[in-house]
Each structure stands twice: as C-alpha cells, then as structure tokens.
mmCIF file of C-alpha atoms and ligand atoms in Angstrom:
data_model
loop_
_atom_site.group_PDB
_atom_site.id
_atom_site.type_symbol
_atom_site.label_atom_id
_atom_site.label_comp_id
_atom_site.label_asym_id
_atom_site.label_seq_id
_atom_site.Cartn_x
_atom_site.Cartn_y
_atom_site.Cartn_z
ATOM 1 C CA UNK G 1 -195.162 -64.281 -71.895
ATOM 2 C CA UNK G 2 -196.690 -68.025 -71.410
ATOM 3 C CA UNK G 3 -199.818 -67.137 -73.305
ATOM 4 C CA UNK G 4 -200.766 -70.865 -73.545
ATOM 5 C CA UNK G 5 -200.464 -72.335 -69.905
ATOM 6 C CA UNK G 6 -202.071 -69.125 -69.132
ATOM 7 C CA UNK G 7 -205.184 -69.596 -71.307
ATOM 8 C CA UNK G 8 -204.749 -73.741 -70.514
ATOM 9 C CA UNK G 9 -205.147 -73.226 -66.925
ATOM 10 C CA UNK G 10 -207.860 -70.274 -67.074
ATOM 11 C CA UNK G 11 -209.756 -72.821 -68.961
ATOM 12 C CA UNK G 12 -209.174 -75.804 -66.475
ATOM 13 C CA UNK G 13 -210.357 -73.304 -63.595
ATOM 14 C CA UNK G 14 -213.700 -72.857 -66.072
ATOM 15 C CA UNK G 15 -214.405 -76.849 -64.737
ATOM 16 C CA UNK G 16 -215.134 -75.423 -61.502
ATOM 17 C CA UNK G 17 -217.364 -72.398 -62.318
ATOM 18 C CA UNK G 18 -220.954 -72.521 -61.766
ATOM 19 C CA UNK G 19 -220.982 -75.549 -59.843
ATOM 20 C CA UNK G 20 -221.685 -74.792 -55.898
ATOM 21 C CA UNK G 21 -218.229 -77.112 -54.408
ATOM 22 C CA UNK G 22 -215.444 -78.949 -55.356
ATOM 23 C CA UNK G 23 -216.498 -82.525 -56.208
ATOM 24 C CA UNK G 24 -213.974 -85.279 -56.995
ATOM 25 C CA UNK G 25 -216.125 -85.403 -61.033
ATOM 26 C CA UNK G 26 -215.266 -81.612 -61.604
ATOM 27 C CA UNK G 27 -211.436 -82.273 -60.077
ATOM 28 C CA UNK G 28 -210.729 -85.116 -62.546
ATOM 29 C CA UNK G 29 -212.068 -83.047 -65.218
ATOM 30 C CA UNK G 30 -210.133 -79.544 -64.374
ATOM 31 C CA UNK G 31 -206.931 -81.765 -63.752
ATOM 32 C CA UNK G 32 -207.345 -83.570 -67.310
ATOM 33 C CA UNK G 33 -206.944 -79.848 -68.308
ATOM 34 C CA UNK G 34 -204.013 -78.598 -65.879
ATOM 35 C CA UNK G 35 -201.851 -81.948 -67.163
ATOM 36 C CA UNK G 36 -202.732 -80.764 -71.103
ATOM 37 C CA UNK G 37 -201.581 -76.972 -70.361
ATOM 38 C CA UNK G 38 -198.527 -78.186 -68.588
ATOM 39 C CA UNK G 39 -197.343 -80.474 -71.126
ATOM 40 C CA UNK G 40 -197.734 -78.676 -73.709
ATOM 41 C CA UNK G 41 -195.634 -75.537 -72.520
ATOM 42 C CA UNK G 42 -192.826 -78.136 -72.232
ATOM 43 C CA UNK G 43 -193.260 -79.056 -68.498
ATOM 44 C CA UNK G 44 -191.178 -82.694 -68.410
ATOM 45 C CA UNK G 45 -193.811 -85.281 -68.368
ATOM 46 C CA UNK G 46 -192.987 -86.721 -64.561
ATOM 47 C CA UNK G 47 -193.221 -82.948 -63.610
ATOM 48 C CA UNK G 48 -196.710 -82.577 -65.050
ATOM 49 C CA UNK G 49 -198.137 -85.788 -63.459
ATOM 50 C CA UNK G 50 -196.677 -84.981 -60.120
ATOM 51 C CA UNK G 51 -197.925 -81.629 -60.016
ATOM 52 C CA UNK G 52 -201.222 -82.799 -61.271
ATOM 53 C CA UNK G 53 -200.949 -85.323 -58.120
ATOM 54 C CA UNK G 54 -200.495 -82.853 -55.635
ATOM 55 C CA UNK G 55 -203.280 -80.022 -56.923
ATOM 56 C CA UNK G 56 -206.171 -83.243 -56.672
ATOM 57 C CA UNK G 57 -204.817 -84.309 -53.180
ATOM 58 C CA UNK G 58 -204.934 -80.696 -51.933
ATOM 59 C CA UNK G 59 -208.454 -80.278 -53.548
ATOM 60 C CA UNK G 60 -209.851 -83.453 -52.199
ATOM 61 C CA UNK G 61 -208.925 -82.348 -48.890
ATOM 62 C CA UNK G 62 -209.973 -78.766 -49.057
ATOM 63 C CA UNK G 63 -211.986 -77.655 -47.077
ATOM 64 C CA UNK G 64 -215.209 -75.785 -48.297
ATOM 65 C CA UNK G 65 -214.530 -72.283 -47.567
ATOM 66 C CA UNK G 66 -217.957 -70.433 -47.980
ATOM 67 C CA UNK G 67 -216.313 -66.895 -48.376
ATOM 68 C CA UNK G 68 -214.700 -68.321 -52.084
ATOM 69 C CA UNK G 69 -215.829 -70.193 -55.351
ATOM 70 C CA UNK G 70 -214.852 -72.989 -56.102
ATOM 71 C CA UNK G 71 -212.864 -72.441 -59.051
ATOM 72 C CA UNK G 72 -211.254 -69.241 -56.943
ATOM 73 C CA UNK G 73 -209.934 -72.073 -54.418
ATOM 74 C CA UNK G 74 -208.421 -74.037 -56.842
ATOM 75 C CA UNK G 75 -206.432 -70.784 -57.861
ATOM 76 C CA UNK G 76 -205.368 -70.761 -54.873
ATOM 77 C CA UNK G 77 -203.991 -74.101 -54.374
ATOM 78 C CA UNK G 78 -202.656 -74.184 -57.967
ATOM 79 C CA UNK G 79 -201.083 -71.152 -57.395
ATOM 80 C CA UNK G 80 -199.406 -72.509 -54.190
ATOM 81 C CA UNK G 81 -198.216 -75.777 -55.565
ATOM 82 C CA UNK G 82 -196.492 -73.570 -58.619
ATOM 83 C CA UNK G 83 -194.938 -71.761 -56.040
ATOM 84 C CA UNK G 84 -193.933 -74.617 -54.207
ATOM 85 C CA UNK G 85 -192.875 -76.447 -57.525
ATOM 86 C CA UNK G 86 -190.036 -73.477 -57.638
ATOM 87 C CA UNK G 87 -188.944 -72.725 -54.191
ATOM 88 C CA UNK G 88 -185.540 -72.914 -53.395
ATOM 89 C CA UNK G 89 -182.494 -70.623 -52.106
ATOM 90 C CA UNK G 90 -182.799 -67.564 -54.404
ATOM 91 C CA UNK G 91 -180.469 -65.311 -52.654
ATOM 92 C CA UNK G 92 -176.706 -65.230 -54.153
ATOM 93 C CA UNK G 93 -174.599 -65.980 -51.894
ATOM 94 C CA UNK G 94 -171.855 -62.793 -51.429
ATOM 95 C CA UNK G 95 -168.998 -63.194 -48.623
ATOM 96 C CA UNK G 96 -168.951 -60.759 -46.158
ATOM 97 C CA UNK G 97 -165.437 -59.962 -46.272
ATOM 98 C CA UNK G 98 -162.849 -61.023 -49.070
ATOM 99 C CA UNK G 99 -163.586 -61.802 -51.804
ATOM 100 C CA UNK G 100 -165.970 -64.011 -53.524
ATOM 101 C CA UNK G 101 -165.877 -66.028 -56.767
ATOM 102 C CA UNK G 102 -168.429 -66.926 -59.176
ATOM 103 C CA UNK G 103 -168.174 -69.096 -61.712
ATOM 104 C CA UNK G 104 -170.563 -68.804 -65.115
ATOM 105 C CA UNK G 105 -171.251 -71.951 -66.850
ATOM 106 C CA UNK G 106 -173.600 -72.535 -70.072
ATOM 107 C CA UNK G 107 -173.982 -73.842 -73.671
ATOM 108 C CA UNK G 108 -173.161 -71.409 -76.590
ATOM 109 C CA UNK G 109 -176.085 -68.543 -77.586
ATOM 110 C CA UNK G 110 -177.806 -68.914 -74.058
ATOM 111 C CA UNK G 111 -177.216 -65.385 -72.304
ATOM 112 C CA UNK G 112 -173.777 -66.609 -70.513
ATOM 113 C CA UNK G 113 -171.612 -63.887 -71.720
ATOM 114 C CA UNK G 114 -174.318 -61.154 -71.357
ATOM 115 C CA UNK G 115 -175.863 -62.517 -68.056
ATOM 116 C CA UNK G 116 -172.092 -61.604 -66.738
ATOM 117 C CA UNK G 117 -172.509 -58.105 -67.667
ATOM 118 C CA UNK G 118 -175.640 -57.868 -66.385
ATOM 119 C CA UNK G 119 -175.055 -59.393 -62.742
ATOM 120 C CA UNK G 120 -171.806 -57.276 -62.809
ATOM 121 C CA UNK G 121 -174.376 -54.280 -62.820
ATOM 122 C CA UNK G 122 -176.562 -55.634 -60.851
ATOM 123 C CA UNK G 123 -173.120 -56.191 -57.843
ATOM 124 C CA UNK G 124 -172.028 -52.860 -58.384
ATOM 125 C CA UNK G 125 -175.412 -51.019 -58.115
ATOM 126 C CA UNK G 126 -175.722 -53.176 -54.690
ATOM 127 C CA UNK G 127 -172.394 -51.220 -53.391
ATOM 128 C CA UNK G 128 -169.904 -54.406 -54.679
ATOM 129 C CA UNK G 129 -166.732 -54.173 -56.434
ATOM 130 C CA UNK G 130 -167.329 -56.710 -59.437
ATOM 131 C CA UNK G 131 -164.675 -58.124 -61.771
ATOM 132 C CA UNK G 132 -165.071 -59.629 -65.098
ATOM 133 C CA UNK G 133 -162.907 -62.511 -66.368
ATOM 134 C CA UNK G 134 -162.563 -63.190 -69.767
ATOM 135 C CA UNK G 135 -162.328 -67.522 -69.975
ATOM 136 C CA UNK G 136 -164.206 -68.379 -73.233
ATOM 137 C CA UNK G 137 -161.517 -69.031 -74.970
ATOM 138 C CA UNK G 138 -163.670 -70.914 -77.613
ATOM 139 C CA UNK G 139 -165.968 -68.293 -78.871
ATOM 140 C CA UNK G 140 -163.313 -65.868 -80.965
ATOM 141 C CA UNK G 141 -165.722 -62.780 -80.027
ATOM 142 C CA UNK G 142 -166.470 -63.673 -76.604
ATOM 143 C CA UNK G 143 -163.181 -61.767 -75.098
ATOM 144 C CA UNK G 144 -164.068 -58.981 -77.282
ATOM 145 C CA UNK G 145 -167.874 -59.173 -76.191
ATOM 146 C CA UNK G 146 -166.479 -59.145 -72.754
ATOM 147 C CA UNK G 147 -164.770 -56.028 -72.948
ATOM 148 C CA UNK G 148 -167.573 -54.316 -74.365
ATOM 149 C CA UNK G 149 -169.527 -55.357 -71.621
ATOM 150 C CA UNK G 150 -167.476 -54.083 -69.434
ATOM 151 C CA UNK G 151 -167.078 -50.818 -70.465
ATOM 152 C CA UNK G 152 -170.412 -50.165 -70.359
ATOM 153 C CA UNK G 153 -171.122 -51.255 -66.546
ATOM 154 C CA UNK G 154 -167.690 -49.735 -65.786
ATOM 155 C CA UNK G 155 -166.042 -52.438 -64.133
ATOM 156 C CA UNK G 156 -162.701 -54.029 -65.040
ATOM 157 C CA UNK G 157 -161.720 -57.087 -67.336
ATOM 158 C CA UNK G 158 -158.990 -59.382 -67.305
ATOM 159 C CA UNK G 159 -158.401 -61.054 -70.204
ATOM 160 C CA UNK G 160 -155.341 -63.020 -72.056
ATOM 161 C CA UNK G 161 -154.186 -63.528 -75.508
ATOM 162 C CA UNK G 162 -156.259 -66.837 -75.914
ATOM 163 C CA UNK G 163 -153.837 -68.006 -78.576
ATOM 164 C CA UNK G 164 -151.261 -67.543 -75.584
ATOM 165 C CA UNK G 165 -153.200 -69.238 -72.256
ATOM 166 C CA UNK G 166 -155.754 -71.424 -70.926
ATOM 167 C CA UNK G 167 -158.869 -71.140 -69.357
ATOM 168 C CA UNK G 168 -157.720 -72.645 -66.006
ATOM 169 C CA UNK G 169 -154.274 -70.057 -66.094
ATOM 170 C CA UNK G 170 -156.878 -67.230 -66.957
ATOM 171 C CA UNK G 171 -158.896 -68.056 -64.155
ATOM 172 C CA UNK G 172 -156.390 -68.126 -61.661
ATOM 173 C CA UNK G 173 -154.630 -64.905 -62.864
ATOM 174 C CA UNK G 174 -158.154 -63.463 -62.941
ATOM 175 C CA UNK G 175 -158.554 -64.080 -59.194
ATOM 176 C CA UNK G 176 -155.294 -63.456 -58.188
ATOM 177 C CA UNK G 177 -155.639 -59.855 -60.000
ATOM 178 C CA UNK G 178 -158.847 -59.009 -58.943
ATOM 179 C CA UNK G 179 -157.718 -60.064 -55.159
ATOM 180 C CA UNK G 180 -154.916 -57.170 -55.841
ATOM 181 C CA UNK G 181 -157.379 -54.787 -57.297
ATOM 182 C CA UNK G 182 -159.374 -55.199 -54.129
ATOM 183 C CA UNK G 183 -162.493 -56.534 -55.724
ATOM 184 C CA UNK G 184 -165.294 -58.000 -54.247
ATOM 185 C CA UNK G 185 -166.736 -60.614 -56.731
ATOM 186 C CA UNK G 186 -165.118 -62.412 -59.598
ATOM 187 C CA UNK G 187 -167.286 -63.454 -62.617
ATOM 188 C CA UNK G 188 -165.854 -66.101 -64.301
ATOM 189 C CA UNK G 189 -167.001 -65.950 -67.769
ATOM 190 C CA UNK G 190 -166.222 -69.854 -69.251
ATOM 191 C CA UNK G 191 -166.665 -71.185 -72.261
ATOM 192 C CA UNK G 192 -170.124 -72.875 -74.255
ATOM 193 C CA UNK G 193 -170.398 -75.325 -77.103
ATOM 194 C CA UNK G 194 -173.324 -75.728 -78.918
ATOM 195 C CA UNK G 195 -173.969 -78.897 -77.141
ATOM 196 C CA UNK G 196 -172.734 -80.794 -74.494
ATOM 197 C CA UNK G 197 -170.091 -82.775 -74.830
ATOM 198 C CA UNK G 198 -166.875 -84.323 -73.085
ATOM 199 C CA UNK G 199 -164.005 -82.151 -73.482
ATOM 200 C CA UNK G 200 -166.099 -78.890 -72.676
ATOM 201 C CA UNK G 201 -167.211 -80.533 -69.222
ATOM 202 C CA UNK G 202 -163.984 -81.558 -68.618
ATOM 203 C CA UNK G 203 -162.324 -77.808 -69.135
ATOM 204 C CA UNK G 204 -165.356 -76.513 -66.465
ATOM 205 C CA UNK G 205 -164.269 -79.520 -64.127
ATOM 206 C CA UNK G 206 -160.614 -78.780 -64.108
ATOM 207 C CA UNK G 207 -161.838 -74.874 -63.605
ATOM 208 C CA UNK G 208 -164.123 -76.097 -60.672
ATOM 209 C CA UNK G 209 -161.247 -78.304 -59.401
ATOM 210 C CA UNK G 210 -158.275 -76.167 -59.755
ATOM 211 C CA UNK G 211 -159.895 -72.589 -58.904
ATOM 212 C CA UNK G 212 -162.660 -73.591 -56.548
ATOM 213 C CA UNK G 213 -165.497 -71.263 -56.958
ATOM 214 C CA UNK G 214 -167.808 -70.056 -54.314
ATOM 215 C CA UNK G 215 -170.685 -70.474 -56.252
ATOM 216 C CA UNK G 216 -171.273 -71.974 -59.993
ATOM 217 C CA UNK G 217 -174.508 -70.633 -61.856
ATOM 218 C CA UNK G 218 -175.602 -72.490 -64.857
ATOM 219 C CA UNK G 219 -177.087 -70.095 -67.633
ATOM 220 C CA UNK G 220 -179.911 -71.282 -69.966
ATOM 221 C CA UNK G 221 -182.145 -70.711 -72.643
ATOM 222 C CA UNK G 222 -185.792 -70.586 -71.170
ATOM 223 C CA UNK G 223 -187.068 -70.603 -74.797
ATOM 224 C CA UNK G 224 -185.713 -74.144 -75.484
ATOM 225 C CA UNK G 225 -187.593 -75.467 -73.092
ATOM 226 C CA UNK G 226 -186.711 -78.975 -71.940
ATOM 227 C CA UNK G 227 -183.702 -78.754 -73.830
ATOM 228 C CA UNK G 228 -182.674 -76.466 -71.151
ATOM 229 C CA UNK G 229 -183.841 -78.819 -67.904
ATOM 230 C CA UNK G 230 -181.835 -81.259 -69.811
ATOM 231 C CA UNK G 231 -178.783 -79.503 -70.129
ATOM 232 C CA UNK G 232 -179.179 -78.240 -66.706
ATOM 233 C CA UNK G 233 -179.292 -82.088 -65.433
ATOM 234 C CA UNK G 234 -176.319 -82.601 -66.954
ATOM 235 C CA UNK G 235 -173.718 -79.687 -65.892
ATOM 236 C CA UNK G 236 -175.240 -80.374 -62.391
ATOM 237 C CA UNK G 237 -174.039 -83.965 -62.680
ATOM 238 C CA UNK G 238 -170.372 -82.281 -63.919
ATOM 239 C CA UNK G 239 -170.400 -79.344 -61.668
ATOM 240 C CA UNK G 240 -173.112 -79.712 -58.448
ATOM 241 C CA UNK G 241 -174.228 -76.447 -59.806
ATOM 242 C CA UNK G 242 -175.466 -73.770 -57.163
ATOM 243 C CA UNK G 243 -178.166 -71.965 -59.074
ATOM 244 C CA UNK G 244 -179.669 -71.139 -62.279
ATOM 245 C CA UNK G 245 -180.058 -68.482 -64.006
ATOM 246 C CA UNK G 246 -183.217 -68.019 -67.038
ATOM 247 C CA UNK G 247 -182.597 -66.091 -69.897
ATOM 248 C CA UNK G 248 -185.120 -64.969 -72.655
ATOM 249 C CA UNK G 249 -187.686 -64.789 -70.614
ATOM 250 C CA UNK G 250 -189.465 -62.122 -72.816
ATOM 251 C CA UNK G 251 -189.289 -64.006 -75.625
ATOM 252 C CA UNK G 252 -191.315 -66.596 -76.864
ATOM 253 C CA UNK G 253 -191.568 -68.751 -74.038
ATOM 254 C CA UNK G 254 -193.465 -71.463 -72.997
ATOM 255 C CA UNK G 255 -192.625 -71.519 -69.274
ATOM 256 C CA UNK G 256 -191.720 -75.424 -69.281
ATOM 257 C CA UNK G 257 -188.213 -74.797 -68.002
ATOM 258 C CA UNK G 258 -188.996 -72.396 -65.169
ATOM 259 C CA UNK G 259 -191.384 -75.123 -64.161
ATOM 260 C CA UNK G 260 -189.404 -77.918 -64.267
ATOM 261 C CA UNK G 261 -186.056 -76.958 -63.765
ATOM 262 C CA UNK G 262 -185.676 -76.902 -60.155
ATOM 263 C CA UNK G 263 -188.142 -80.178 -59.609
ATOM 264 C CA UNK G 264 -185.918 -82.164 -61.986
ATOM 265 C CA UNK G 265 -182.552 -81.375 -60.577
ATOM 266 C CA UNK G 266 -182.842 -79.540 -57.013
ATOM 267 C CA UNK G 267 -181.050 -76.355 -58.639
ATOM 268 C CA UNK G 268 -183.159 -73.351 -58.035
ATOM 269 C CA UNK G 269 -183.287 -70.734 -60.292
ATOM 270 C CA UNK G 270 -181.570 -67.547 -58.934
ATOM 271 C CA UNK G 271 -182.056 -64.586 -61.350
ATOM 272 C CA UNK G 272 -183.940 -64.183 -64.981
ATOM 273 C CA UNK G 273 -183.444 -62.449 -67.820
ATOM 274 C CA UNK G 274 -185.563 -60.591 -69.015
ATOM 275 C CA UNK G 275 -184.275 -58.603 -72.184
ATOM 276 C CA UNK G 276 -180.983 -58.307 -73.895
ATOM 277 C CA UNK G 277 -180.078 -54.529 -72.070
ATOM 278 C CA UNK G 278 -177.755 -54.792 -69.290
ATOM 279 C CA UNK G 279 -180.717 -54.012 -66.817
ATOM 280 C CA UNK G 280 -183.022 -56.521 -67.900
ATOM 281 C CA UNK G 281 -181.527 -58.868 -65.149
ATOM 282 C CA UNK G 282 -184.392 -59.530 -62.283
ATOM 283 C CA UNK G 283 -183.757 -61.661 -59.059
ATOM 284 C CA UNK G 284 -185.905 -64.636 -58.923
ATOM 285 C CA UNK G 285 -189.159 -64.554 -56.954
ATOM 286 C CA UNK G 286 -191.191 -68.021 -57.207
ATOM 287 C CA UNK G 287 -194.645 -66.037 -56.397
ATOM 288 C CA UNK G 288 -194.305 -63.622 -59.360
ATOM 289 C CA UNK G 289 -193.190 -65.964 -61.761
ATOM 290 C CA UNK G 290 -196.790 -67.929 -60.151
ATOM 291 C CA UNK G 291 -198.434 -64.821 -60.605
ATOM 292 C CA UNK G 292 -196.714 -64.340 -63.979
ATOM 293 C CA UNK G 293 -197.926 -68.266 -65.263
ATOM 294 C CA UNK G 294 -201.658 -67.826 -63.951
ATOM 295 C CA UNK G 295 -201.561 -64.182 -65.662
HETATM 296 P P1 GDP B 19 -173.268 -66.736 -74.887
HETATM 297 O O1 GDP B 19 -172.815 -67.383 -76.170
HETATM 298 O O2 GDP B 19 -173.955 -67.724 -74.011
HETATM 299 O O3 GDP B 19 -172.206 -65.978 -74.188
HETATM 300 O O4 GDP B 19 -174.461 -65.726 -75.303
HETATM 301 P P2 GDP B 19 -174.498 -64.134 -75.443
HETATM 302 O O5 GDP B 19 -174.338 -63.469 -74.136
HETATM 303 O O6 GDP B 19 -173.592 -63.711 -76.545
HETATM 304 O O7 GDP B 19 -176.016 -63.954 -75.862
HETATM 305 C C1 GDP B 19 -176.573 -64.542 -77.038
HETATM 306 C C2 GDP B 19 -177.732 -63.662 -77.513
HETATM 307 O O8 GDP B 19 -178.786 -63.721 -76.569
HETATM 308 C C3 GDP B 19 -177.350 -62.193 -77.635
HETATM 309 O O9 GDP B 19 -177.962 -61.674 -78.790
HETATM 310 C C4 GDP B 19 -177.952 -61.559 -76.376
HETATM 311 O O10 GDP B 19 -178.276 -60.199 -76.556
HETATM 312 C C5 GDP B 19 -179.203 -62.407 -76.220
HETATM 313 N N1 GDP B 19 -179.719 -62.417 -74.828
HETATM 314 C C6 GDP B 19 -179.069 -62.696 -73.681
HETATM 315 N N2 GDP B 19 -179.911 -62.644 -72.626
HETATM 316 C C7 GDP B 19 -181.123 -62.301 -73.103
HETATM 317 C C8 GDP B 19 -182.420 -62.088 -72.508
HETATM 318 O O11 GDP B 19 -182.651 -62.208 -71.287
HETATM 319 N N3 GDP B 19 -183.433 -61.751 -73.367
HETATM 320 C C9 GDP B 19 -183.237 -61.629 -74.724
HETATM 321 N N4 GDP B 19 -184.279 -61.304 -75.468
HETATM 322 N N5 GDP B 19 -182.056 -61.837 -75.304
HETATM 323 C C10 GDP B 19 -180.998 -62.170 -74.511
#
C-alpha cells in the first residue's frame, strides 16, 4: 500500500541527511520533493501546494532540537501536518436510545453494497441490533447481493419486489419495519450509477428529504483516486454528506484520495476498507493512515 509517496517522501527526507540543521536551501529542496510525491499519488493539486505551504512554515520556524536530526524533525512535522490534513469526527454517530438511521450513498462498483454488510458486522459485534435495507433498485443483483450479505452477518433484510416499489416506499417501509423489529440501526443500501448524474441525485435527495437520515456516508473507490474526491464533492453538494467511507484500500492505491478527501470537501473519512471479506472493515484513525503513508 502507497509504495510511491512512501519511497517519494523517504527520498525528500534524504535532503536533510548529513547536513547538521534545517536551512531554508535544504527546505526548498526536500519540499520540491514532498510536492512531486504528493502529486503524483493523485493528491489534488491545491492540496499538494497547501500542504507543501504548511510543512516549510513549520520548518522555518522549528526550533533546533539537539536531541534529533534534522531530517528526523521533518518526519515529525510531516507526519503531523498529514495527520492534521485528515482530522475530523471519525466516530459514527449511534443514538442512545431508538433507533438510528443510516443512509449509504455511492457510485456503482465502489464497495456500497458490501461496505453495508460489513458495518452491519461491525454494529452487531459492538452489541447493536443492525438492519439491512434493500434500496438499489437499479443494480438487478444488488437485492440479491443484499440478502447474501445478510445471511452471512445474520442480521435481517427488507427488501421489495423492485418491479413493484420505489426506493423512497422501500425506505420508509424499511424503517418503519425495523422500528417494529426493535432494531437499533437501519442501513439504507441506495442505489449507484456508473457516474454521476441528475436523476440518480435526485432519487438520494427525495430519500434524504422524505426519510431523513441520521447520518449519510458516501462510499468510494480509494483506487480511483481523484475521481473519488471528485465524486465526493459532488454528493456532498446533493446530500451535506456526514462521512466517508474508503474502500480498496489494499489494492493498488495511491493514497491521493485519503489525502485529499477531507481537505477538499470538510467530509472526514469515517471507516476503510480494507479487503473484500466482511471483516476487512477498519474505523478510521488519521495517525495510522500517517504512519501507514510515511511506511
Ligand atoms: P456496489 O456496486 O457499490 O454496491 O459495489 P459492491 O459492494 O458490489 O462491490 C464491488 C466490488 O468491490 C466487489 O467485488 C467487492 O467484493 C469489492 N470490494 C468492496 N470493498 C472492497 C475492499 O475494501 N477491498 C477490495 N479489495 N475489494 C472490495
């Protein structure tokens, strides 16, 4: 996982070695190198340049601290401004009493469908009574998928002939069944298109509108990078989304949209996936994904 801005930023920190401080010569030179390995693991360009901004001001001001090298300090304050670059509210937010309902949003092929199973799981091993609903009523398999899904974590489905309903009636009967069933969360599983486009925001709006989630989670694709920020940007402008949630983390990815995801639209990421089994579902910690990026 991000081989490149790992081996980018080792070899930015290599400015530093051997000389005996941090001069302003050796900063311009590492952060010519920091700006290089953030673009090119598809951190969005304003991203890399304020980032870059922040690191030199911080290591201009530093103060000389005998007991470290100088390229050890600029770990350090790179690793605090990646940190920083991420921070948000990570915790999901789960009522106390009655019941609480979350609603899944996300284009086609990112995770959405699995990602419910998996923070289904996740409730239920943390002593909640999930429920799955089944609203993708574009994706023929989806319902199907759902049920599947289901079986495995053990926790119930509602679903309805989608020839029959619509997402919006789903949802509501969904709620209103899992109320009765005395459940305490409601996953809303809602539909994806490949890309973004009018009538699919408009089906999540009148979702958002007519069943009023608690909280609205926006599932993407870490491999696709700024494709994913981008997408992000725009369901937040559709939806004011609550949180994200990275999939594909273990694949082949660059790291871009963990970076830049929460800078470019004030969403923080909540969870990430981290493998297609129903476990492979890991809260969100900003200092281990830091730790994770500087390797
Ligand atoms: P949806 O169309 O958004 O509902 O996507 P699905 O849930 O059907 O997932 C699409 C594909 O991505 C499936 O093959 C999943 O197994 C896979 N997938 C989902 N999350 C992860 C993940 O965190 N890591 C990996 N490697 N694959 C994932």
């Amino acid at each position: 996982m991000f081989e490149g801005i790992t081996e980018g930023l080792t070899n930015a920190f290599s400015a530093f070695r051997g000389s005996g401080k941090i001069t302003e010569a050796n900063i311009r030179d590492g952060m010519k190198q920091v700006r290089t390995a953030l673009l090119e693991a598809d951190v969005a360009f304003d991203v890399a340049q304020d980032f870059v901004k922040q690191v030199t001001e911080q290591a201009i001001g530093a103060e000389v601290l005998k007991s470290l090298r100088p390229d050890q300090q600029i770990v350090g304050i790179v690793n605090q401004c990646l940190i920083d670059l991420m921070a948000g509210d990570h915790q999901l937010a789960i009522k106390r009493d009655g019941i609480t309902v979350i609603m899944m949003c996300g284009l086609q092929g990112s995770g959405k469908t699995t990602t419910c199973g998996k923070l289904a799981k996740m409730l239920k091993e943390d002593g909640k009574s999930p429920f799955l609903v089944a609203a993708d009523l574009q994706r023929p398999a989806a319902i199907e998928q759902l049920k599947v899904i289901g079986d495995q974590v053990g926790c119930p489905v509602y679903h309805e002939d989608p020839a029959k309903s619509d997402p919006v009636q789903v949802c509501r009967n969904g709620v209103k069944q899992a109320k009765a069933s005395g459940a305490t969360v409601v996953i809303l599983d809602t539909a994806g298109r490949l890309g973004i486009d009018d009538e699919l925001m408009k089906e999540l709006q009148r979702i958002d509108n007519r069943v009023a989630p608690d909280t609205c989670l926006f599932v993407c694709d870490a491999m696709t990078g700024q494709d994913a920020v981008n997408s992000a940007r725009a369901f937040n402008e559709a939806l004011e989304l609550d949180g994200v949630i990275l999939t594909k983390l273990d694949g082949d990815t660059r790291g871009g949209a963990a970076l830049s995801v929460k800078a470019v639209t004030g969403v923080p990421i909540k969870y990430v996936g981290v493998g297609e089994q129903l476990d492979r579902l890991e809260q969100f910690h900003p200092d281990r994904m830091a730790g994770r990026i500087l390797g």
